[in-house]
CSV table of C-alpha atoms in Angstrom, one decimal:
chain,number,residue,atom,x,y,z
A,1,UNK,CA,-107.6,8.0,36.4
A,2,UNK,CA,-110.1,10.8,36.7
A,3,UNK,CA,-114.0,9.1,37.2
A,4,UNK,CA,-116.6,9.4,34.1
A,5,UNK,CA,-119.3,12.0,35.3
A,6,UNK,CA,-121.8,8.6,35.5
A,7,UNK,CA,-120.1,7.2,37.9
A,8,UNK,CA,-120.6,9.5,40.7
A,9,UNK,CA,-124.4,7.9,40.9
A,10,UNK,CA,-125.0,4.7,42.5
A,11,UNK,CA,-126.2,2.3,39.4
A,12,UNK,CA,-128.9,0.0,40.5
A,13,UNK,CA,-127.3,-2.9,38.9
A,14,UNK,CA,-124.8,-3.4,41.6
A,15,UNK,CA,-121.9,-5.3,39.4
A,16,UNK,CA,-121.3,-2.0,38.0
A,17,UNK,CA,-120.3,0.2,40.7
A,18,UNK,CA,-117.0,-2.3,40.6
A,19,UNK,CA,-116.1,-1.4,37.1
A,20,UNK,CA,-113.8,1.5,36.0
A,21,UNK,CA,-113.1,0.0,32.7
A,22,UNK,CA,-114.3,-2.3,30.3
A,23,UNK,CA,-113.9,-5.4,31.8
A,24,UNK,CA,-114.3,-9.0,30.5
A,25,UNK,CA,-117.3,-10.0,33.2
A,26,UNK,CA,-118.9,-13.4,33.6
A,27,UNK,CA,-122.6,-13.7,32.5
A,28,UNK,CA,-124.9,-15.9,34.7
A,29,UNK,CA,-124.3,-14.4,38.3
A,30,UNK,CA,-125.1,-11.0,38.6
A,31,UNK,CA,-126.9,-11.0,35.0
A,32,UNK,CA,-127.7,-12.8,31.9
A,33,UNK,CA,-127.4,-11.0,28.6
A,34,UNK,CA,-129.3,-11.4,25.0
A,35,UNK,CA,-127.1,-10.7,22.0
A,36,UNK,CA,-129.3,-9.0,18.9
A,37,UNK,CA,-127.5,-6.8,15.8
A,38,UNK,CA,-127.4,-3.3,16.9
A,39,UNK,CA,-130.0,-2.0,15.2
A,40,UNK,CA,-132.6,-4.7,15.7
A,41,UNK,CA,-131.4,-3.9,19.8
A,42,UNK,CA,-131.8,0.1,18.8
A,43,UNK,CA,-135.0,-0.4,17.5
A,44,UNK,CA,-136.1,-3.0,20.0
A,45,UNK,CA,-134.7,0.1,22.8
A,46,UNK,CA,-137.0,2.9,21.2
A,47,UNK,CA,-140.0,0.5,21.7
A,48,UNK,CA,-139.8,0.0,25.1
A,49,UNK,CA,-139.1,3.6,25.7
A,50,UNK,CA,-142.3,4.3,23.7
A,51,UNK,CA,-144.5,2.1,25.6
A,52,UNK,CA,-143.2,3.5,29.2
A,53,UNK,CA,-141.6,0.2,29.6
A,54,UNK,CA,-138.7,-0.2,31.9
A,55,UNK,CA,-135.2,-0.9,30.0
A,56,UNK,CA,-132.3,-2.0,31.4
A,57,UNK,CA,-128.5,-1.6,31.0
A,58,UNK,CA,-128.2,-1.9,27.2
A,59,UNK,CA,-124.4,-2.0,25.3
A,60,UNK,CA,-123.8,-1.4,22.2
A,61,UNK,CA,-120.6,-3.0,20.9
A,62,UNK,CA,-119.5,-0.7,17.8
A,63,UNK,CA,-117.0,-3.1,16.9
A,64,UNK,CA,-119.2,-6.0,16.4
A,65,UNK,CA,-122.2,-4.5,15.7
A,66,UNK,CA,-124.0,-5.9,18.6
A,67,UNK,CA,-125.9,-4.5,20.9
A,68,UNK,CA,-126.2,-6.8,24.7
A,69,UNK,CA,-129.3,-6.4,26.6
A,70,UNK,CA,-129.0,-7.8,30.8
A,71,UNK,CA,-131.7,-9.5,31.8
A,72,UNK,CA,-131.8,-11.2,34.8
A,73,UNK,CA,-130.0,-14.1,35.7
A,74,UNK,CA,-131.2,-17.4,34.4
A,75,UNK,CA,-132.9,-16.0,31.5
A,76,UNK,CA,-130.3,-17.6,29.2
A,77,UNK,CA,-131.4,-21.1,30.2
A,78,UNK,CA,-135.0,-20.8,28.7
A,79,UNK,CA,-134.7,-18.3,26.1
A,80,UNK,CA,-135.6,-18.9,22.5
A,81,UNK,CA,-136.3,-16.2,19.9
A,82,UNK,CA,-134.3,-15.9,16.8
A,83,UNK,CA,-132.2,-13.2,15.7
A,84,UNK,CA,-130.7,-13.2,18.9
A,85,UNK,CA,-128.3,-15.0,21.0
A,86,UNK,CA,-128.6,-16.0,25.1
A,87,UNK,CA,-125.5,-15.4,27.1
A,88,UNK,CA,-126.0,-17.2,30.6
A,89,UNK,CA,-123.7,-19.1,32.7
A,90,UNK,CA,-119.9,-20.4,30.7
A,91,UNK,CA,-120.4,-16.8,28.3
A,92,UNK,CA,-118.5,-13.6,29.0
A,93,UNK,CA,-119.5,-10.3,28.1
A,94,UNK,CA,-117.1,-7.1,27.7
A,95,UNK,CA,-118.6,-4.4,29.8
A,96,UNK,CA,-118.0,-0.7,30.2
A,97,UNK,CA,-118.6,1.2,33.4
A,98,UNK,CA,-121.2,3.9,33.7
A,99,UNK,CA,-121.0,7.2,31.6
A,100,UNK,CA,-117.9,5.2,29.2
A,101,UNK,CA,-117.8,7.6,26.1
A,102,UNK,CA,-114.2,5.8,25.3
A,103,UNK,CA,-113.5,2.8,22.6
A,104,UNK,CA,-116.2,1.3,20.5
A,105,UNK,CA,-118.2,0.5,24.0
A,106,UNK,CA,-121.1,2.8,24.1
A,107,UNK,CA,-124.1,2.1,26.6
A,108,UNK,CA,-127.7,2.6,25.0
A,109,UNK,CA,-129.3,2.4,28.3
A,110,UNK,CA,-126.9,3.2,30.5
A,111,UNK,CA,-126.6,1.6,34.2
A,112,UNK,CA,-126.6,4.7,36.1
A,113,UNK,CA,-130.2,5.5,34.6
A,114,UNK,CA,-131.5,2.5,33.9
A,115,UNK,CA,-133.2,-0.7,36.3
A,116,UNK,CA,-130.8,-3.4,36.7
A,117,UNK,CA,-132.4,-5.4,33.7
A,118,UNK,CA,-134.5,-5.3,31.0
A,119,UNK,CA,-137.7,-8.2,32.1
A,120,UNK,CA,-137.2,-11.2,29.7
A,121,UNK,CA,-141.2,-10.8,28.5
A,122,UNK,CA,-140.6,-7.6,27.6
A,123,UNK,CA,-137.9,-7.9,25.9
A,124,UNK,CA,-139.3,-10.5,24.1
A,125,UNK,CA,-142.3,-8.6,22.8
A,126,UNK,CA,-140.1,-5.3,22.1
A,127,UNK,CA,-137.7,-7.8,19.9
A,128,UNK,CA,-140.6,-9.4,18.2
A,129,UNK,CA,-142.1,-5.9,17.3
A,130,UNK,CA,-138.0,-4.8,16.5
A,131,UNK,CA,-137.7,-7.7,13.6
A,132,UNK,CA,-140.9,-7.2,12.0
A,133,UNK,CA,-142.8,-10.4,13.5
A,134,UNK,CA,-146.1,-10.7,14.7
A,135,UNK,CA,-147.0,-10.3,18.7
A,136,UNK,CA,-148.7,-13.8,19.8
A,137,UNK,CA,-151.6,-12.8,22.0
């Protein structure tokens, strides 16, 4: 099995330098992960890019329409914003390795690029903005 081009730079988010295919990984060690519908997750992306805001390793699942953004762990335990869906210790997430271009795994942010996670206020904020709500100040 020939490596994807990706995978020839060290991702900062450690847990993925172990993968070489999509792999059924635990959530709530290395990383937590917030489940939105793709596009709200696109949209959400495109924000924080906008701003200059640091995003992490973002997965689009095409199958499912959902898109999984890793925050770090422990997130999970005291999140609350609808729309979405906290994955933290007990969930398990499908994830592809760097660079995947194959199946219906595609990375929005992709590891090799990206910081380890996407910080839990921001993403907050950029989800808020992402469904239409209103910013509490």
């Amino acid at each position: 099995m020939t490596p994807h081009p990706h995978q020839s730079r060290l991702p900062r988010a450690t847990w993925a330098r172990r993968l070489s295919q999509p792999t059924l990984v635990a959530a709530g060690q290395d990383w937590d992960a917030i489940r939105v519908e793709a596009d709200i997750g696109v949209r959400a992306v495109r924000f924080l890019e906008a701003s200059g805001t640091p995003v992490g390793p973002v997965l689009h699942d095409q199958g499912s329409g959902q898109a999984y953004f890793l925050t770090p762990p422990g997130t999970a335990q005291r999140w609350q914003q609808d729309q979405t869906h906290a994955l933290g210790e007990g969930s398990w997430v499908v994830l592809a390795p760097p660079g995947w271009e194959g199946g219906l795994l595609r990375w929005v942010s992709d590891p090799a690029d990206a910081p380890a996670y996407t910080a839990a206020g921001d993403l907050t904020i950029a989800l808020t903005v992402a469904t239409g709500g209103e910013i509490s100040r």
